Amino acid sequence: LQKFDSAGNPYAHGHRVYPGYNTWGIYGVALTASGDMITAAHLVYYTDVAAQATYGEDAVTTVCRSPHGDVRWSANHGAPCLGVTVDPSGNVYTFGDAINAYGQTRATPTDSGTFYTTRKYSPSGALLWSADHGFSASFSTLGAGTRRAILYADGYLYTGGYSFPYTVPILTKTDADTGEVVWRLPAESGFIRGLAADLDGNIIQVGAFSAPGGGQHALRKHDPDGNYITGAQGPINDYGDRSQGRYVVVTSAGHIVVAMGPTVISTEEYVLFEYDADCLPVARDAGNFGHMSVTGMTIDADDTIYLTHSRPALGGGAASAIPPIGRTR
């Protein structure tokens, strides 16, 4: 974990923070209004007590650090925790593999017993509730080690996963105060990689979904009651395949910007695609990302988009913010 200032320089306090031997990658990062940093992590060992003892570390999945990198509190989900978000009051919500009170992960949707995938913590780290949003451990979002989509919006929590089997809903709305499920989307095939709320409180999902009438959507929108509004297919690459959505943000004008898998169109490679509020395509990036597989995405108040990716730009160079699609590059 490393913190940078707004110009991309390493932050003076803390620089890099070492997460521990037992942590196999951080898959979620969230910031509270006070500047605390919350991380959610995959684990190397979480049921093997002997292996944990060898490293002298517990299976810590969630850590709250101060703006200077000091640990305020930590918690153990008991299994890989691969998504995290916060609300305006500083409460923390995590989303991970399903596990029961005996430390057993759910291998199939038919496993019996009380499992949970989602937890809420107070700003001081007290566990407030645990809930099961119905996704199995092995298939909740494209297998182990895949980021879980989680979103807080207007007093509710939204969690997205992978429909396994295809009769399992993939989006759940939960009352953030109580942990009670409000609704789940009707059964359908597909998976959700990213979630966002638009200016009207509608929920935007990106991934790969069965489109009404056939075909595949990479982007779709539901209202806060779970009613389908509209969607869009992903762009077609030079090989005839539809791209799938990975991350999504909404601009101050209400436009939707989706990070797709690298998409080759007329030999140029594109990553960012912009849609209007009706999910109609309006723009794409300048084609200068160089096979960039996006692993994180956010947007600031000036509509500048920031990305992390799994491969540096061709030729190396310093990290930088990516201007909004509508601006001159």
mmCIF file of C-alpha atoms in Angstrom:
data_model
loop_
_atom_site.group_PDB
_atom_site.id
_atom_site.type_symbol
_atom_site.label_atom_id
_atom_site.label_comp_id
_atom_site.label_asym_id
_atom_site.label_seq_id
_atom_site.Cartn_x
_atom_site.Cartn_y
_atom_site.Cartn_z
ATOM 1 C CA LEU A 1 0.000 0.000 0.000
ATOM 2 C CA GLN A 2 1.410 3.379 -0.986
ATOM 3 C CA LYS A 3 0.000 6.896 -0.725
ATOM 4 C CA PHE A 4 0.656 9.727 -3.184
ATOM 5 C CA ASP A 5 -0.200 13.411 -3.184
ATOM 6 C CA SER A 6 -2.346 15.025 -5.877
ATOM 7 C CA ALA A 7 0.701 15.540 -8.103
ATOM 8 C CA GLY A 8 1.642 11.843 -7.998
ATOM 9 C CA ASN A 9 4.525 12.205 -5.531
ATOM 10 C CA PRO A 10 4.942 9.633 -2.726
ATOM 11 C CA TYR A 11 3.354 10.956 0.448
ATOM 12 C CA ALA A 12 5.934 12.111 2.999
ATOM 13 C CA HIS A 13 4.449 10.116 5.892
ATOM 14 C CA GLY A 14 4.664 6.358 5.541
ATOM 15 C CA HIS A 15 5.606 5.873 1.884
ATOM 16 C CA ARG A 16 4.992 2.155 1.354
ATOM 17 C CA VAL A 17 3.095 0.130 3.976
ATOM 18 C CA TYR A 18 3.896 -3.566 4.154
ATOM 19 C CA PRO A 19 0.634 -5.564 4.543
ATOM 20 C CA GLY A 20 2.156 -8.788 5.973
ATOM 21 C CA TYR A 21 3.313 -12.244 4.897
ATOM 22 C CA ASN A 22 -0.160 -13.716 5.056
ATOM 23 C CA THR A 23 -1.677 -11.158 2.693
ATOM 24 C CA TRP A 24 -1.893 -12.151 -0.949
ATOM 25 C CA GLY A 25 -2.778 -8.859 -2.587
ATOM 26 C CA ILE A 26 -5.026 -5.955 -1.588
ATOM 27 C CA TYR A 27 -8.233 -6.063 -3.621
ATOM 28 C CA GLY A 28 -10.116 -3.102 -2.212
ATOM 29 C CA VAL A 29 -9.214 0.372 -0.929
ATOM 30 C CA ALA A 30 -11.589 3.012 0.471
ATOM 31 C CA LEU A 31 -11.069 6.410 2.109
ATOM 32 C CA THR A 32 -13.207 7.816 4.916
ATOM 33 C CA ALA A 33 -14.128 11.490 5.135
ATOM 34 C CA SER A 34 -11.466 11.905 7.836
ATOM 35 C CA GLY A 35 -8.771 10.474 5.560
ATOM 36 C CA ASP A 36 -8.460 6.999 7.099
ATOM 37 C CA MET A 37 -7.498 4.279 4.595
ATOM 38 C CA ILE A 38 -9.421 0.991 4.631
ATOM 39 C CA THR A 39 -8.029 -2.047 2.797
ATOM 40 C CA ALA A 40 -9.527 -5.459 2.046
ATOM 41 C CA ALA A 41 -7.139 -8.326 1.355
ATOM 42 C CA HIS A 42 -6.933 -11.826 -0.039
ATOM 43 C CA LEU A 43 -5.112 -14.289 2.231
ATOM 44 C CA VAL A 44 -2.523 -16.999 1.660
ATOM 45 C CA TYR A 45 -3.615 -18.929 4.751
ATOM 46 C CA TYR A 46 -6.955 -18.478 6.446
ATOM 47 C CA THR A 47 -8.049 -21.984 7.500
ATOM 48 C CA ASP A 48 -4.566 -23.486 7.975
ATOM 49 C CA VAL A 49 -3.758 -22.582 11.595
ATOM 50 C CA ALA A 50 -0.333 -24.257 11.464
ATOM 51 C CA ALA A 51 0.672 -22.218 8.406
ATOM 52 C CA GLN A 52 -0.478 -19.000 10.086
ATOM 53 C CA ALA A 53 1.626 -19.861 13.130
ATOM 54 C CA THR A 54 4.669 -20.406 10.923
ATOM 55 C CA TYR A 55 4.439 -16.822 9.721
ATOM 56 C CA GLY A 56 3.449 -15.566 13.178
ATOM 57 C CA GLU A 57 0.499 -13.678 11.748
ATOM 58 C CA ASP A 58 -3.257 -13.909 12.030
ATOM 59 C CA ALA A 59 -5.616 -13.966 9.071
ATOM 60 C CA VAL A 60 -6.242 -10.209 8.992
ATOM 61 C CA THR A 61 -8.428 -9.268 6.053
ATOM 62 C CA THR A 62 -9.487 -5.696 6.831
ATOM 63 C CA VAL A 63 -7.235 -2.924 8.126
ATOM 64 C CA CYS A 64 -8.000 0.710 8.965
ATOM 65 C CA ARG A 65 -4.977 3.021 8.827
ATOM 66 C CA SER A 66 -4.649 6.683 9.700
ATOM 67 C CA PRO A 67 -3.696 9.214 6.994
ATOM 68 C CA HIS A 68 -0.076 8.614 8.101
ATOM 69 C CA GLY A 69 -0.288 4.827 7.724
ATOM 70 C CA ASP A 70 -0.624 3.881 11.401
ATOM 71 C CA VAL A 71 -2.976 0.956 12.077
ATOM 72 C CA ARG A 72 -6.126 2.070 13.905
ATOM 73 C CA TRP A 73 -7.846 -1.338 13.875
ATOM 74 C CA SER A 74 -7.949 -4.608 11.972
ATOM 75 C CA ALA A 75 -10.438 -7.454 11.563
ATOM 76 C CA ASN A 76 -10.596 -11.004 10.261
ATOM 77 C CA HIS A 77 -13.362 -11.979 7.863
ATOM 78 C CA GLY A 78 -12.146 -15.583 8.101
ATOM 79 C CA ALA A 79 -11.772 -15.909 4.337
ATOM 80 C CA PRO A 80 -10.547 -13.729 1.461
ATOM 81 C CA CYS A 81 -12.101 -10.249 1.671
ATOM 82 C CA LEU A 82 -12.105 -8.747 -1.804
ATOM 83 C CA GLY A 83 -14.187 -5.591 -1.697
ATOM 84 C CA VAL A 84 -14.660 -2.633 0.660
ATOM 85 C CA THR A 85 -16.583 0.638 0.785
ATOM 86 C CA VAL A 86 -17.475 3.276 3.393
ATOM 87 C CA ASP A 87 -20.439 5.536 4.137
ATOM 88 C CA PRO A 88 -20.348 9.276 4.996
ATOM 89 C CA SER A 89 -20.286 8.454 8.728
ATOM 90 C CA GLY A 90 -17.114 6.395 8.407
ATOM 91 C CA ASN A 91 -18.744 2.960 8.767
ATOM 92 C CA VAL A 92 -16.959 0.250 6.789
ATOM 93 C CA TYR A 93 -18.561 -2.482 4.648
ATOM 94 C CA THR A 94 -16.630 -5.496 3.373
ATOM 95 C CA PHE A 95 -17.526 -8.185 0.849
ATOM 96 C CA GLY A 96 -15.709 -11.505 0.496
ATOM 97 C CA ASP A 97 -16.006 -15.260 0.227
ATOM 98 C CA ALA A 98 -18.822 -16.967 2.112
ATOM 99 C CA ILE A 99 -17.780 -18.518 5.412
ATOM 100 C CA ASN A 100 -19.678 -19.954 8.386
ATOM 101 C CA ALA A 101 -19.074 -19.846 12.139
ATOM 102 C CA TYR A 102 -16.851 -22.956 11.896
ATOM 103 C CA GLY A 103 -14.457 -21.363 9.404
ATOM 104 C CA GLN A 104 -15.766 -23.388 6.473
ATOM 105 C CA THR A 105 -16.070 -21.708 3.088
ATOM 106 C CA ARG A 106 -19.140 -22.483 1.008
ATOM 107 C CA ALA A 107 -18.148 -24.630 -1.948
ATOM 108 C CA THR A 108 -21.584 -24.795 -3.611
ATOM 109 C CA PRO A 109 -24.861 -22.844 -3.309
ATOM 110 C CA THR A 110 -26.473 -25.932 -1.694
ATOM 111 C CA ASP A 111 -24.172 -25.945 1.352
ATOM 112 C CA SER A 112 -26.279 -25.766 4.513
ATOM 113 C CA GLY A 113 -25.637 -23.659 7.601
ATOM 114 C CA THR A 114 -25.322 -19.966 8.324
ATOM 115 C CA PHE A 115 -22.782 -18.335 6.038
ATOM 116 C CA TYR A 116 -21.887 -14.683 5.585
ATOM 117 C CA THR A 117 -20.187 -12.719 2.840
ATOM 118 C CA THR A 118 -20.723 -9.117 3.962
ATOM 119 C CA ARG A 119 -19.902 -7.305 7.178
ATOM 120 C CA LYS A 120 -20.366 -3.805 8.609
ATOM 121 C CA TYR A 121 -17.908 -2.229 11.050
ATOM 122 C CA SER A 122 -18.200 1.003 12.999
ATOM 123 C CA PRO A 123 -15.551 3.716 12.492
ATOM 124 C CA SER A 124 -13.720 2.254 15.518
ATOM 125 C CA GLY A 125 -13.787 -1.299 14.117
ATOM 126 C CA ALA A 126 -16.686 -2.797 16.110
ATOM 127 C CA LEU A 127 -18.597 -5.449 14.137
ATOM 128 C CA LEU A 128 -22.177 -4.204 13.662
ATOM 129 C CA TRP A 129 -23.659 -6.974 11.504
ATOM 130 C CA SER A 130 -22.830 -9.884 9.200
ATOM 131 C CA ALA A 131 -24.978 -10.970 6.258
ATOM 132 C CA ASP A 132 -25.086 -13.577 3.533
ATOM 133 C CA HIS A 133 -25.734 -12.196 0.074
ATOM 134 C CA GLY A 134 -26.032 -15.564 -1.543
ATOM 135 C CA PHE A 135 -22.829 -16.033 -3.480
ATOM 136 C CA SER A 136 -20.786 -19.194 -3.135
ATOM 137 C CA ALA A 137 -17.116 -18.989 -2.235
ATOM 138 C CA SER A 138 -15.669 -20.593 -5.337
ATOM 139 C CA PHE A 139 -17.855 -18.826 -7.874
ATOM 140 C CA SER A 140 -18.925 -15.535 -6.321
ATOM 141 C CA THR A 141 -17.108 -13.415 -8.910
ATOM 142 C CA LEU A 142 -15.114 -15.332 -11.480
ATOM 143 C CA GLY A 143 -13.299 -17.527 -8.992
ATOM 144 C CA ALA A 144 -10.790 -16.897 -6.244
ATOM 145 C CA GLY A 145 -8.777 -13.696 -6.092
ATOM 146 C CA THR A 146 -11.208 -11.529 -8.063
ATOM 147 C CA ARG A 147 -12.350 -8.154 -6.758
ATOM 148 C CA ARG A 148 -15.920 -8.092 -5.381
ATOM 149 C CA ALA A 149 -18.167 -5.235 -6.493
ATOM 150 C CA ILE A 150 -19.621 -3.317 -3.534
ATOM 151 C CA LEU A 151 -21.295 0.118 -3.401
ATOM 152 C CA TYR A 152 -22.842 2.305 -0.690
ATOM 153 C CA ALA A 153 -25.520 4.736 -1.894
ATOM 154 C CA ASP A 154 -28.229 6.685 -0.015
ATOM 155 C CA GLY A 155 -28.446 4.430 3.017
ATOM 156 C CA TYR A 156 -28.216 1.144 1.141
ATOM 157 C CA LEU A 157 -25.504 -1.314 0.245
ATOM 158 C CA TYR A 158 -25.273 -2.993 -3.159
ATOM 159 C CA THR A 159 -23.180 -6.105 -3.742
ATOM 160 C CA GLY A 160 -22.600 -7.768 -7.097
ATOM 161 C CA GLY A 161 -21.280 -11.199 -7.948
ATOM 162 C CA TYR A 162 -21.362 -14.125 -10.341
ATOM 163 C CA SER A 163 -24.495 -16.126 -11.053
ATOM 164 C CA PHE A 164 -23.581 -19.719 -10.213
ATOM 165 C CA PRO A 165 -25.612 -21.604 -11.063
ATOM 166 C CA TYR A 166 -27.516 -19.418 -13.518
ATOM 167 C CA THR A 167 -30.582 -19.430 -11.247
ATOM 168 C CA VAL A 168 -28.766 -17.315 -8.645
ATOM 169 C CA PRO A 169 -29.353 -13.517 -8.696
ATOM 170 C CA ILE A 170 -26.224 -11.429 -9.064
ATOM 171 C CA LEU A 171 -27.129 -8.050 -7.471
ATOM 172 C CA THR A 172 -28.349 -7.575 -3.892
ATOM 173 C CA LYS A 173 -29.640 -4.419 -2.210
ATOM 174 C CA THR A 174 -29.289 -4.324 1.583
ATOM 175 C CA ASP A 175 -30.419 -1.896 4.278
ATOM 176 C CA ALA A 176 -27.084 -0.525 5.462
ATOM 177 C CA ASP A 177 -28.376 0.051 9.010
ATOM 178 C CA THR A 178 -29.687 -3.461 9.665
ATOM 179 C CA GLY A 179 -28.076 -5.771 7.107
ATOM 180 C CA GLU A 180 -31.514 -6.937 5.957
ATOM 181 C CA VAL A 181 -31.854 -7.744 2.251
ATOM 182 C CA VAL A 182 -34.277 -5.383 0.458
ATOM 183 C CA TRP A 183 -34.258 -7.141 -2.917
ATOM 184 C CA ARG A 184 -32.237 -9.322 -5.245
ATOM 185 C CA LEU A 185 -32.360 -9.054 -9.009
ATOM 186 C CA PRO A 186 -34.306 -11.807 -10.767
ATOM 187 C CA ALA A 187 -32.306 -14.881 -11.720
ATOM 188 C CA GLU A 188 -30.187 -14.378 -14.837
ATOM 189 C CA SER A 189 -26.795 -15.335 -16.169
ATOM 190 C CA GLY A 190 -23.767 -13.089 -16.042
ATOM 191 C CA PHE A 191 -21.444 -11.352 -13.603
ATOM 192 C CA ILE A 192 -20.826 -7.896 -12.152
ATOM 193 C CA ARG A 193 -17.325 -6.414 -11.953
ATOM 194 C CA GLY A 194 -18.135 -2.795 -11.102
ATOM 195 C CA LEU A 195 -20.947 -0.706 -9.572
ATOM 196 C CA ALA A 196 -21.780 3.004 -9.455
ATOM 197 C CA ALA A 197 -24.781 5.225 -8.761
ATOM 198 C CA ASP A 198 -25.889 7.875 -11.252
ATOM 199 C CA LEU A 199 -27.169 11.377 -10.429
ATOM 200 C CA ASP A 200 -30.738 10.081 -9.959
ATOM 201 C CA GLY A 201 -29.769 7.242 -7.629
ATOM 202 C CA ASN A 202 -30.045 4.546 -10.290
ATOM 203 C CA ILE A 203 -27.553 1.701 -10.030
ATOM 204 C CA ILE A 204 -25.062 1.193 -12.861
ATOM 205 C CA GLN A 205 -23.513 -2.253 -13.295
ATOM 206 C CA VAL A 206 -20.701 -3.267 -15.622
ATOM 207 C CA GLY A 207 -19.542 -6.769 -16.479
ATOM 208 C CA ALA A 208 -21.192 -9.246 -18.838
ATOM 209 C CA PHE A 209 -24.950 -9.848 -18.781
ATOM 210 C CA SER A 210 -27.608 -11.550 -20.859
ATOM 211 C CA ALA A 211 -29.354 -8.717 -22.713
ATOM 212 C CA PRO A 212 -33.150 -8.676 -23.080
ATOM 213 C CA GLY A 213 -33.956 -10.214 -26.437
ATOM 214 C CA GLY A 214 -30.572 -11.910 -26.714
ATOM 215 C CA GLY A 215 -26.973 -10.823 -26.959
ATOM 216 C CA GLN A 216 -24.618 -9.609 -24.248
ATOM 217 C CA HIS A 217 -24.586 -6.358 -22.310
ATOM 218 C CA ALA A 218 -21.434 -4.855 -20.794
ATOM 219 C CA LEU A 219 -23.357 -2.023 -19.118
ATOM 220 C CA ARG A 220 -26.843 -1.738 -17.669
ATOM 221 C CA LYS A 221 -28.926 0.387 -15.338
ATOM 222 C CA HIS A 222 -31.615 -0.424 -12.742
ATOM 223 C CA ASP A 223 -33.639 1.980 -10.615
ATOM 224 C CA PRO A 224 -33.382 1.866 -6.785
ATOM 225 C CA ASP A 225 -36.322 -0.587 -6.728
ATOM 226 C CA GLY A 226 -34.458 -3.057 -8.942
ATOM 227 C CA ASN A 227 -36.394 -2.344 -12.142
ATOM 228 C CA TYR A 228 -34.402 -2.588 -15.368
ATOM 229 C CA ILE A 229 -34.100 0.739 -17.207
ATOM 230 C CA THR A 230 -31.637 0.272 -20.062
ATOM 231 C CA GLY A 231 -28.293 -1.240 -21.033
ATOM 232 C CA ALA A 232 -25.630 -1.302 -23.713
ATOM 233 C CA GLN A 233 -23.553 -3.898 -25.489
ATOM 234 C CA GLY A 234 -19.794 -3.629 -25.270
ATOM 235 C CA PRO A 235 -17.774 -2.509 -28.302
ATOM 236 C CA ILE A 236 -16.836 -5.156 -30.857
ATOM 237 C CA ASN A 237 -13.120 -5.737 -31.314
ATOM 238 C CA ASP A 238 -11.315 -6.617 -34.536
ATOM 239 C CA TYR A 239 -11.849 -10.317 -33.823
ATOM 240 C CA GLY A 240 -15.631 -10.055 -33.592
ATOM 241 C CA ASP A 241 -15.867 -10.349 -29.798
ATOM 242 C CA ARG A 242 -17.821 -8.072 -27.450
ATOM 243 C CA SER A 243 -15.821 -6.356 -24.733
ATOM 244 C CA GLN A 244 -16.821 -6.771 -21.076
ATOM 245 C CA GLY A 245 -17.079 -4.011 -18.478
ATOM 246 C CA ARG A 246 -14.596 -3.885 -15.597
ATOM 247 C CA TYR A 247 -14.960 -0.552 -13.762
ATOM 248 C CA VAL A 248 -17.385 2.356 -13.990
ATOM 249 C CA VAL A 249 -17.642 5.989 -12.851
ATOM 250 C CA VAL A 250 -20.268 8.692 -13.428
ATOM 251 C CA THR A 251 -19.301 12.249 -14.413
ATOM 252 C CA SER A 252 -20.821 15.451 -13.035
ATOM 253 C CA ALA A 253 -22.868 15.675 -16.257
ATOM 254 C CA GLY A 254 -24.368 12.239 -15.644
ATOM 255 C CA HIS A 255 -22.370 10.453 -18.330
ATOM 256 C CA ILE A 256 -21.123 6.933 -17.667
ATOM 257 C CA VAL A 257 -17.472 6.053 -18.295
ATOM 258 C CA VAL A 258 -16.643 2.354 -18.437
ATOM 259 C CA ALA A 259 -13.221 0.736 -18.372
ATOM 260 C CA MET A 260 -13.446 -2.278 -20.670
ATOM 261 C CA GLY A 261 -10.966 -5.025 -21.265
ATOM 262 C CA PRO A 262 -8.364 -3.806 -23.811
ATOM 263 C CA THR A 263 -10.321 -3.556 -27.082
ATOM 264 C CA VAL A 264 -8.568 -3.572 -30.475
ATOM 265 C CA ILE A 265 -10.578 -1.564 -33.039
ATOM 266 C CA SER A 266 -9.004 -0.916 -36.443
ATOM 267 C CA THR A 267 -5.652 -2.047 -34.961
ATOM 268 C CA GLU A 268 -5.824 0.631 -32.209
ATOM 269 C CA GLU A 269 -6.309 -0.404 -28.584
ATOM 270 C CA TYR A 270 -8.984 1.290 -26.457
ATOM 271 C CA VAL A 271 -9.910 0.997 -22.771
ATOM 272 C CA LEU A 272 -12.288 3.823 -21.776
ATOM 273 C CA PHE A 273 -15.730 4.156 -23.360
ATOM 274 C CA GLU A 274 -18.194 6.941 -22.532
ATOM 275 C CA TYR A 275 -22.006 6.623 -22.596
ATOM 276 C CA ASP A 276 -24.758 9.155 -21.956
ATOM 277 C CA ALA A 277 -27.387 8.749 -19.235
ATOM 278 C CA ASP A 278 -29.419 6.499 -21.577
ATOM 279 C CA CYS A 279 -26.413 4.178 -22.064
ATOM 280 C CA LEU A 280 -25.869 5.357 -25.643
ATOM 281 C CA PRO A 281 -22.177 5.504 -26.697
ATOM 282 C CA VAL A 282 -20.768 8.990 -27.223
ATOM 283 C CA ALA A 283 -16.951 8.755 -27.064
ATOM 284 C CA ARG A 284 -13.900 6.623 -26.388
ATOM 285 C CA ASP A 285 -10.307 7.297 -25.398
ATOM 286 C CA ALA A 286 -7.541 8.270 -27.820
ATOM 287 C CA GLY A 287 -6.191 4.736 -28.143
ATOM 288 C CA ASN A 288 -2.918 5.323 -26.321
ATOM 289 C CA PHE A 289 -3.165 2.933 -23.363
ATOM 290 C CA GLY A 290 -0.952 0.168 -24.755
ATOM 291 C CA HIS A 291 -2.701 -3.059 -23.698
ATOM 292 C CA MET A 292 -3.583 -1.657 -20.296
ATOM 293 C CA SER A 293 -5.642 -4.037 -18.151
ATOM 294 C CA VAL A 294 -7.402 -1.772 -15.642
ATOM 295 C CA THR A 295 -7.318 -2.885 -11.990
ATOM 296 C CA GLY A 296 -8.780 0.236 -10.345
ATOM 297 C CA MET A 297 -10.698 3.358 -11.341
ATOM 298 C CA THR A 298 -12.057 6.485 -9.671
ATOM 299 C CA ILE A 299 -13.060 10.047 -10.537
ATOM 300 C CA ASP A 300 -12.627 13.381 -8.743
ATOM 301 C CA ALA A 301 -14.832 16.471 -8.467
ATOM 302 C CA ASP A 302 -13.243 17.943 -11.614
ATOM 303 C CA ASP A 303 -14.183 14.835 -13.658
ATOM 304 C CA THR A 304 -10.572 13.761 -13.947
ATOM 305 C CA ILE A 305 -10.367 9.973 -14.096
ATOM 306 C CA TYR A 306 -7.620 8.021 -12.332
ATOM 307 C CA LEU A 307 -6.674 4.453 -13.240
ATOM 308 C CA THR A 308 -4.402 1.729 -11.992
ATOM 309 C CA HIS A 309 -3.425 -1.075 -14.302
ATOM 310 C CA SER A 310 -1.526 -4.332 -14.420
ATOM 311 C CA ARG A 311 1.044 -3.289 -17.003
ATOM 312 C CA PRO A 312 3.032 -0.017 -17.250
ATOM 313 C CA ALA A 313 2.638 2.184 -20.271
ATOM 314 C CA LEU A 314 4.930 1.280 -23.148
ATOM 315 C CA GLY A 315 8.355 2.770 -22.475
ATOM 316 C CA GLY A 316 7.661 3.333 -18.774
ATOM 317 C CA GLY A 317 7.229 6.800 -17.324
ATOM 318 C CA ALA A 318 5.564 8.387 -14.318
ATOM 319 C CA ALA A 319 1.972 7.715 -13.303
ATOM 320 C CA SER A 320 -0.474 10.471 -14.173
ATOM 321 C CA ALA A 321 -4.153 11.380 -14.078
ATOM 322 C CA ILE A 322 -6.121 10.748 -17.248
ATOM 323 C CA PRO A 323 -8.095 13.799 -18.449
ATOM 324 C CA PRO A 324 -11.853 13.429 -18.940
ATOM 325 C CA ILE A 325 -12.802 11.852 -22.255
ATOM 326 C CA GLY A 326 -14.468 15.032 -23.435
ATOM 327 C CA ARG A 327 -11.282 17.109 -23.076
ATOM 328 C CA THR A 328 -8.400 17.464 -25.505
ATOM 329 C CA ARG A 329 -5.637 15.003 -24.815
#
